[in-house]
PDB file of C-alpha atoms in Angstrom:
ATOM      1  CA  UNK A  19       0.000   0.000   0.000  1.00 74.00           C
ATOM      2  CA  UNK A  20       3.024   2.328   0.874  1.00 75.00           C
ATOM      3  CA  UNK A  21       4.194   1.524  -2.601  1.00 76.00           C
ATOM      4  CA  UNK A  22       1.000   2.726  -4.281  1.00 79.00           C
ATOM      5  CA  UNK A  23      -0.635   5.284  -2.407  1.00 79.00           C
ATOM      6  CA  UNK A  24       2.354   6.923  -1.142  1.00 76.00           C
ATOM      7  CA  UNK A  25       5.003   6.342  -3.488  1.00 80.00           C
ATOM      8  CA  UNK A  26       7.557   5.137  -1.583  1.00 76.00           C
ATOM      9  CA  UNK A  27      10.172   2.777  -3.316  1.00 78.00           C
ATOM     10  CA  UNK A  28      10.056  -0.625  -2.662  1.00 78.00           C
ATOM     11  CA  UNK A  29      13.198  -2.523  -3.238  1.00 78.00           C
ATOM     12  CA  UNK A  30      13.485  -6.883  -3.830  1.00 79.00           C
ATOM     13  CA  UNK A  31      14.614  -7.294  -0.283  1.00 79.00           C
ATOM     14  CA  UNK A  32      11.205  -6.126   1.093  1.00 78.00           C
ATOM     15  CA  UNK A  33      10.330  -9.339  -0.399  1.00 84.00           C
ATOM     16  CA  UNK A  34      13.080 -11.637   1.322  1.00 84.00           C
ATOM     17  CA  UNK A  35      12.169  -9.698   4.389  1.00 81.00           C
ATOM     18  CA  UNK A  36       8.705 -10.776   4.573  1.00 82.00           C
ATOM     19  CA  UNK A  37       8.801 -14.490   3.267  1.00 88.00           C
ATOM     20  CA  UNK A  38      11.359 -14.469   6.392  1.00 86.00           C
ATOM     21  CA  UNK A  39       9.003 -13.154   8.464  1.00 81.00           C
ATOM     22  CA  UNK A  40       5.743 -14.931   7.607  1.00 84.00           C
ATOM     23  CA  UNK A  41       8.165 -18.300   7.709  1.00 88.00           C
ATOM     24  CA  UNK A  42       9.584 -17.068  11.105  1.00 84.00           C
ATOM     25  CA  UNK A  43       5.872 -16.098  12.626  1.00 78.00           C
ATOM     26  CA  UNK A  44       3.900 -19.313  11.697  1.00 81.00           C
ATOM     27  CA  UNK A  45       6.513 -21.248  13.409  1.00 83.00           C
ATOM     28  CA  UNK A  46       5.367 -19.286  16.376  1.00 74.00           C
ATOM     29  CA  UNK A  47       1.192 -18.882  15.500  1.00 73.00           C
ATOM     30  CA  UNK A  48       1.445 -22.951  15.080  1.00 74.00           C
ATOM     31  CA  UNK A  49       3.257 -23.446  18.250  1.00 67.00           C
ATOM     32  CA  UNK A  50       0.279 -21.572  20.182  1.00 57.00           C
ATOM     33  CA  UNK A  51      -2.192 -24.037  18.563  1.00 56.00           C
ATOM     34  CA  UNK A  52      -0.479 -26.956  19.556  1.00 57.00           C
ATOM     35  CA  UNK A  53       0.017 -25.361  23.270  1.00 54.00           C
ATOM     36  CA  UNK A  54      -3.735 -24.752  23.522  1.00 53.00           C
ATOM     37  CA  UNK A  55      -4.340 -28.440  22.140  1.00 51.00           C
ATOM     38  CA  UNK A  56      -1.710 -30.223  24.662  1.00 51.00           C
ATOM     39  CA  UNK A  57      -4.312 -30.556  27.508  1.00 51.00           C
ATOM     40  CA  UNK A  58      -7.912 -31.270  25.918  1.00 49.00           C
ATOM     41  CA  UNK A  59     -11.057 -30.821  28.289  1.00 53.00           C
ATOM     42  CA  UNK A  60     -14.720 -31.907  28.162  1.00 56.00           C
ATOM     43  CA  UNK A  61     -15.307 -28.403  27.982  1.00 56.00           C
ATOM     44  CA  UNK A  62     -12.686 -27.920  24.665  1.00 53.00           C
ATOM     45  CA  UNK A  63     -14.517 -26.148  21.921  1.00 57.00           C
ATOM     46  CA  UNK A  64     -13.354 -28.637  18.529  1.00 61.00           C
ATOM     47  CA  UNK A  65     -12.912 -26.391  15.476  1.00 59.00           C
ATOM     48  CA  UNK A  66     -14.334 -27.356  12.250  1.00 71.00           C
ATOM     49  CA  UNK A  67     -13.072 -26.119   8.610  1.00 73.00           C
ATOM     50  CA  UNK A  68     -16.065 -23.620   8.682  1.00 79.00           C
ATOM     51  CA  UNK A  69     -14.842 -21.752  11.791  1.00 80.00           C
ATOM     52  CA  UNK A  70     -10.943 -21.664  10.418  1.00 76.00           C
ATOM     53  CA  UNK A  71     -12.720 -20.383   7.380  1.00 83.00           C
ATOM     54  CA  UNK A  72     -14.342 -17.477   9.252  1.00 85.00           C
ATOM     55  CA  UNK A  73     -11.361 -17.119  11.216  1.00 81.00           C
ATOM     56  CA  UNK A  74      -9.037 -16.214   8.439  1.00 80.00           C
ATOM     57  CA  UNK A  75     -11.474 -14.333   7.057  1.00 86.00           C
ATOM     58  CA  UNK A  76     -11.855 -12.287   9.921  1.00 87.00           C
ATOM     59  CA  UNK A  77      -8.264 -12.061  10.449  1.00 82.00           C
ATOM     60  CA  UNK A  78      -7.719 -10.907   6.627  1.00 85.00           C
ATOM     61  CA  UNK A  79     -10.347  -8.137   6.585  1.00 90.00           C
ATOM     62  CA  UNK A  80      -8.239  -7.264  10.460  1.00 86.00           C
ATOM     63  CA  UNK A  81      -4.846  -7.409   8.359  1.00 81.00           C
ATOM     64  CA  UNK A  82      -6.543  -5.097   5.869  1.00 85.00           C
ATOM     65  CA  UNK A  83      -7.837  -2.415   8.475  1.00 83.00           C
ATOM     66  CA  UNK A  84      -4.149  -2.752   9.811  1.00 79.00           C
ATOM     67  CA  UNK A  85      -2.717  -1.622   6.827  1.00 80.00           C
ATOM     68  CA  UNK A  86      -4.851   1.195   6.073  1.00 83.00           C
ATOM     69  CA  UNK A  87      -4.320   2.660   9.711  1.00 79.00           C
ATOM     70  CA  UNK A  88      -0.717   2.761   9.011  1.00 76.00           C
ATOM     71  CA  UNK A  89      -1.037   4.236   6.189  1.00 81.00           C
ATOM     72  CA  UNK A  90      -3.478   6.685   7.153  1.00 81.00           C
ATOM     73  CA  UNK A  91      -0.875   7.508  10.093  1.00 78.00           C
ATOM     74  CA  UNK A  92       2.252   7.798   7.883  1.00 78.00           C
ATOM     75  CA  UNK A  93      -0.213  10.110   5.687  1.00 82.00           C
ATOM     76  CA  UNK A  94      -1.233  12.311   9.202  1.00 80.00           C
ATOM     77  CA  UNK A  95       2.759  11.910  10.579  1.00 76.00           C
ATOM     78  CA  UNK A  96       3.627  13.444   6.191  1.00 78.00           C
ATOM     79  CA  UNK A  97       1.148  16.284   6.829  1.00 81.00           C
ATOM     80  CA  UNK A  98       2.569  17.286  10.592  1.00 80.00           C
ATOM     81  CA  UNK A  99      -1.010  16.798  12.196  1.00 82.00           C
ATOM     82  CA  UNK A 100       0.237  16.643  15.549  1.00 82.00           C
ATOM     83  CA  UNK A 101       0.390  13.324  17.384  1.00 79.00           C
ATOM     84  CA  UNK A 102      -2.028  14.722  20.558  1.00 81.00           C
ATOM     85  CA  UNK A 103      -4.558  15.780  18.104  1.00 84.00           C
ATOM     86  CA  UNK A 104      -4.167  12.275  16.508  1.00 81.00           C
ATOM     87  CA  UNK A 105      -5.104  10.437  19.610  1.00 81.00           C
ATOM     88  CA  UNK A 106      -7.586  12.820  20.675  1.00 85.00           C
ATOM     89  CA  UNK A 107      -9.618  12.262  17.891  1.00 84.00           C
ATOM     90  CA  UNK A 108      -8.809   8.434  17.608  1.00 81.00           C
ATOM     91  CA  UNK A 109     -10.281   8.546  21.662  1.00 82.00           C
ATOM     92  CA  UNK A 110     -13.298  10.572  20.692  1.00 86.00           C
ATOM     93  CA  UNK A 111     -14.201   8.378  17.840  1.00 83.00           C
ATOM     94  CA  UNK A 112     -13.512   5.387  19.882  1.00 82.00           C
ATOM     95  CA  UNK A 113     -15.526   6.228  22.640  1.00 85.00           C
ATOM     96  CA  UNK A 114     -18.891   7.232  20.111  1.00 88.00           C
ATOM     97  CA  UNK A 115     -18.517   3.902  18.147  1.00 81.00           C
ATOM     98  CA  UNK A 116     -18.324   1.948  21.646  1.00 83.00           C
ATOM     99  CA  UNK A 117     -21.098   4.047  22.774  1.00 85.00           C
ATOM    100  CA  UNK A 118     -23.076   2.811  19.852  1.00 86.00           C
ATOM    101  CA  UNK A 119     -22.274  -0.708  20.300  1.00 83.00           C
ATOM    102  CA  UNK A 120     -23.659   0.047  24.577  1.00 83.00           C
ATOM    103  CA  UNK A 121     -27.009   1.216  23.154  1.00 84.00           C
ATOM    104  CA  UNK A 122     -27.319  -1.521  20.324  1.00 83.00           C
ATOM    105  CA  UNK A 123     -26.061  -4.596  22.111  1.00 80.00           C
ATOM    106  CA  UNK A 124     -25.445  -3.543  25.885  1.00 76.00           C
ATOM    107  CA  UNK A 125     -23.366  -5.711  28.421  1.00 73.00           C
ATOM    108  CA  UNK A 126     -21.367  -3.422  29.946  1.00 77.00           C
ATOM    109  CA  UNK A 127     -19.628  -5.068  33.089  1.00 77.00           C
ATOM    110  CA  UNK A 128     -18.476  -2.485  35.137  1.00 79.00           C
ATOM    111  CA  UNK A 129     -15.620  -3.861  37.295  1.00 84.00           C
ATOM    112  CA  UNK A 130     -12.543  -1.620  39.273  1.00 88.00           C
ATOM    113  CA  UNK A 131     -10.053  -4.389  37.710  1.00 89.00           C
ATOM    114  CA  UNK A 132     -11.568  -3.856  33.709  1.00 87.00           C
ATOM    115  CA  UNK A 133     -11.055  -0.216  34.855  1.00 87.00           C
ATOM    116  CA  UNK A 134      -7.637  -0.369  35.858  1.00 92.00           C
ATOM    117  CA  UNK A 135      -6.571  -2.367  32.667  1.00 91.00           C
ATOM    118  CA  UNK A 136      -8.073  -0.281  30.315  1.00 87.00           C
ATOM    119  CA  UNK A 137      -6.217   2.457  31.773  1.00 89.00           C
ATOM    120  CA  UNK A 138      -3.436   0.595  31.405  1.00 92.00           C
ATOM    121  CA  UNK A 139      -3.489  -0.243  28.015  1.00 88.00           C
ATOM    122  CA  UNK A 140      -4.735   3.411  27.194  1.00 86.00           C
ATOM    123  CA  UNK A 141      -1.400   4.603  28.645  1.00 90.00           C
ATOM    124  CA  UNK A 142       0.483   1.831  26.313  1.00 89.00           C
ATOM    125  CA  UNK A 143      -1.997   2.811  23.432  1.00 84.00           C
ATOM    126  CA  UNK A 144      -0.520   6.539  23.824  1.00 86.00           C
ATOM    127  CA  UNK A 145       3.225   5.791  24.352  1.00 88.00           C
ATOM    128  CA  UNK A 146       3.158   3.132  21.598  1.00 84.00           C
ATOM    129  CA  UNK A 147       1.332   5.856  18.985  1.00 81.00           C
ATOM    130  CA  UNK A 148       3.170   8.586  20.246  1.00 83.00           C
ATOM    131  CA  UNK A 149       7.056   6.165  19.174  1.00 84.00           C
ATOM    132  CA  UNK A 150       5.143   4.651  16.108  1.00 80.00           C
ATOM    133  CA  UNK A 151       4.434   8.505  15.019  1.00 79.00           C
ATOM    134  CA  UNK A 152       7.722   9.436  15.428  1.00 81.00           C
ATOM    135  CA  UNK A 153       9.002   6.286  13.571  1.00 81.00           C
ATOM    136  CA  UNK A 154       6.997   7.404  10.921  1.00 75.00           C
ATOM    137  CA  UNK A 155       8.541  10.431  10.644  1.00 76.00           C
ATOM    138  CA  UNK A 156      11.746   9.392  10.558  1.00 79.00           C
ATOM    139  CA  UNK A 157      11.893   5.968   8.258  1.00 75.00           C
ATOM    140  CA  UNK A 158       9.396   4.919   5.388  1.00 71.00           C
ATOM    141  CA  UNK A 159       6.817   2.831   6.337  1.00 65.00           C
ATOM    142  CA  UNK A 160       7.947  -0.223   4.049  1.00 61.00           C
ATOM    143  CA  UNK A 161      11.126  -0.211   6.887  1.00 68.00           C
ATOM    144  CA  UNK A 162       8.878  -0.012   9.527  1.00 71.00           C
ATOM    145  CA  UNK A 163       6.256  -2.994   9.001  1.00 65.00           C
ATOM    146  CA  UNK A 164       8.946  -5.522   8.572  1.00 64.00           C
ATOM    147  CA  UNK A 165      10.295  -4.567  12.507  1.00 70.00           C
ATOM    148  CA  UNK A 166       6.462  -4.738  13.445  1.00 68.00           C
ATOM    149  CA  UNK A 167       6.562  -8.700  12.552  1.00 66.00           C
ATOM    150  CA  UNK A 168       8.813  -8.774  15.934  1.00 70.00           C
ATOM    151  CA  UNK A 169       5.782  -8.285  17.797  1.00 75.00           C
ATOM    152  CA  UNK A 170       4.778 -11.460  17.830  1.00 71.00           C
ATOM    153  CA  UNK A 171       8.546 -11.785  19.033  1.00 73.00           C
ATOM    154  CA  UNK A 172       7.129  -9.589  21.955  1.00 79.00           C
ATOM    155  CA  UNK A 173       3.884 -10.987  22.600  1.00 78.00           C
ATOM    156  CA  UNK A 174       5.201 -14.755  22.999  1.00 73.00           C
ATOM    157  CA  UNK A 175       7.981 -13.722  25.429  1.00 81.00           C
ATOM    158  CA  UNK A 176       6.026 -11.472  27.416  1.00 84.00           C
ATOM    159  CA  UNK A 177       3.065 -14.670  27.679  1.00 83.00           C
ATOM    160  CA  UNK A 178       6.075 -16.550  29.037  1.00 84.00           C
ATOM    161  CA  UNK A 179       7.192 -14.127  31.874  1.00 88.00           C
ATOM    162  CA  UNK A 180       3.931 -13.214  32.634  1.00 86.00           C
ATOM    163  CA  UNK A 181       1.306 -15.643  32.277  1.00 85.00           C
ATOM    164  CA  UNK A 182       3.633 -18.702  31.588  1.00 84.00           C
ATOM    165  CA  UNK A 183       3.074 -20.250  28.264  1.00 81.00           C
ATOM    166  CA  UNK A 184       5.041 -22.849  26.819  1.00 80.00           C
ATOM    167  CA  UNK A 185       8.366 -21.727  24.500  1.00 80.00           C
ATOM    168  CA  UNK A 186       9.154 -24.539  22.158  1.00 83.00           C
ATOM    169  CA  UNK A 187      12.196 -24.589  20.172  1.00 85.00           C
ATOM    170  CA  UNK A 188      10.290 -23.930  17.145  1.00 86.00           C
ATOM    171  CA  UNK A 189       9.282 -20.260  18.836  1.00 81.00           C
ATOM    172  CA  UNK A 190      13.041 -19.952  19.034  1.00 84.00           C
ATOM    173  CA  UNK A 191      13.616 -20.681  15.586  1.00 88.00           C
ATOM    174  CA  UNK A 192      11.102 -18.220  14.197  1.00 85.00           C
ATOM    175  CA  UNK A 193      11.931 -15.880  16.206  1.00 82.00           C
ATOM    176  CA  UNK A 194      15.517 -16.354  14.699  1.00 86.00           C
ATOM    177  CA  UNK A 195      14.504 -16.471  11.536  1.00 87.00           C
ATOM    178  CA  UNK A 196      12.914 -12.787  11.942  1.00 82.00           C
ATOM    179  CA  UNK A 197      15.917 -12.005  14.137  1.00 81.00           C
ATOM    180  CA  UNK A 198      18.030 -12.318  11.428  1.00 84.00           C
ATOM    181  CA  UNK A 199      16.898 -10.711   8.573  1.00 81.00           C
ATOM    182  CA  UNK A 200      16.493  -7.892  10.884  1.00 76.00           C
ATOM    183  CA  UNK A 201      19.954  -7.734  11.991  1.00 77.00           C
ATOM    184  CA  UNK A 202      20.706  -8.599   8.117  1.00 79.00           C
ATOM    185  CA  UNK A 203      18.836  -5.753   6.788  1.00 73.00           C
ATOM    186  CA  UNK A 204      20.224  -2.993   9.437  1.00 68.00           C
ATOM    187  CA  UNK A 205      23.782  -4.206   8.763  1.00 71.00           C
ATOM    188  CA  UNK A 206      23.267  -3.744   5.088  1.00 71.00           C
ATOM    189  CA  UNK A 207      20.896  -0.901   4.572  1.00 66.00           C
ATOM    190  CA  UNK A 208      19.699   0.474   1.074  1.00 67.00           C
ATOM    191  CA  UNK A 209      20.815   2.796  -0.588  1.00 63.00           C
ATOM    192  CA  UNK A 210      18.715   4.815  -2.558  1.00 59.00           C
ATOM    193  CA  UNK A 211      19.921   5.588  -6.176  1.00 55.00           C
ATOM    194  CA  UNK A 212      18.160   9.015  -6.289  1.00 52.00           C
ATOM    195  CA  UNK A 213      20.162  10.230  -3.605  1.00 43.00           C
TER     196      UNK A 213
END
């Protein structure tokens, strides 16, 4: 998308990069379905092709949205629309679409703990936006989504200090796979021939 609606060059190791990275993060994604199947229940919901259907549906038309909100922020970060105004808007909107969803659908628990984890995350939310702006700023944005694939780098390390999930060795070797074109592609950057 960064190549066509903003121009931005896009070079043949973009492509390396993100086999690498789609290799290195289904290693990890099929790790976390074989951890959730180790220890079946009575109570374990069985999948069926129609559901992984949906699922990757869902998660495609999720992938999608992604994508456009990145480049809708590199677009915002390009025009200097400051970053407070960005998230003040993003929280305003936010808060009338879940509003919405209260009046349509209800089931709103209120609980102190939901409380105190939204506000967490709402304070991650603004640091994260607030780097990711500045990030965009700095580097194009087909740079930038290759070192987001690390996230899942993130997410399955911080599930092992914190709520202790499994690490296979197959995590380890994805996340070395995406390690290393990482390292490979900061060692040997590009250089741009209309410079």
């Amino acid at each position: 998308l960064s190549y066509f609606i903003l121009k931005e060059p896009y070079y043949s190791t973009y492509t390396i990069g993100i086999i690498m990275c789609v290799i290195g993060s289904s290693f990890i994604v099929f790790n976390e379905r074989k951890s959730n199947n180790q220890i079946p229940t009575e109570d374990t919901p069985k999948t069926n092709f129609g559901d992984t259907i949906k699922g990757l549906c869902c998660g495609t038309i999720a992938l999608c949205n992604l994508s456009f909100m990145i480049i809708a922020n590199k677009i915002l970060a390009k025009n200097r629309v400051p970053i407070n105004n960005q998230l003040f808007y993003v929280g305003v909107c936010t808060m009338t679409y879940s509003a919405i969803f209260v009046l349509f659908f209800g089931g709103v628990e209120l609980d102190v703990g939901y409380l105190i984890m939204c506000m967490v995350h709402g304070v991650f939310f603004y640091l994260g936006n607030l780097s990711y702006n500045k990030a965009l700023t700095l580097a194009p944005v087909t740079k930038i989504i290759i070192i987001s694939y690390l996230q899942i780098v993130y997410v399955f390390l911080l599930a092992f200090l914190f709520l202790h999930e499994s690490i296979f060795t197959t995590d380890l070797l994805g996340a070395g796979i995406m390690m290393s074109y990482m390292i490979y592609n900061a060692y040997n950057p590009i250089v741009d021939k209309k410079s």
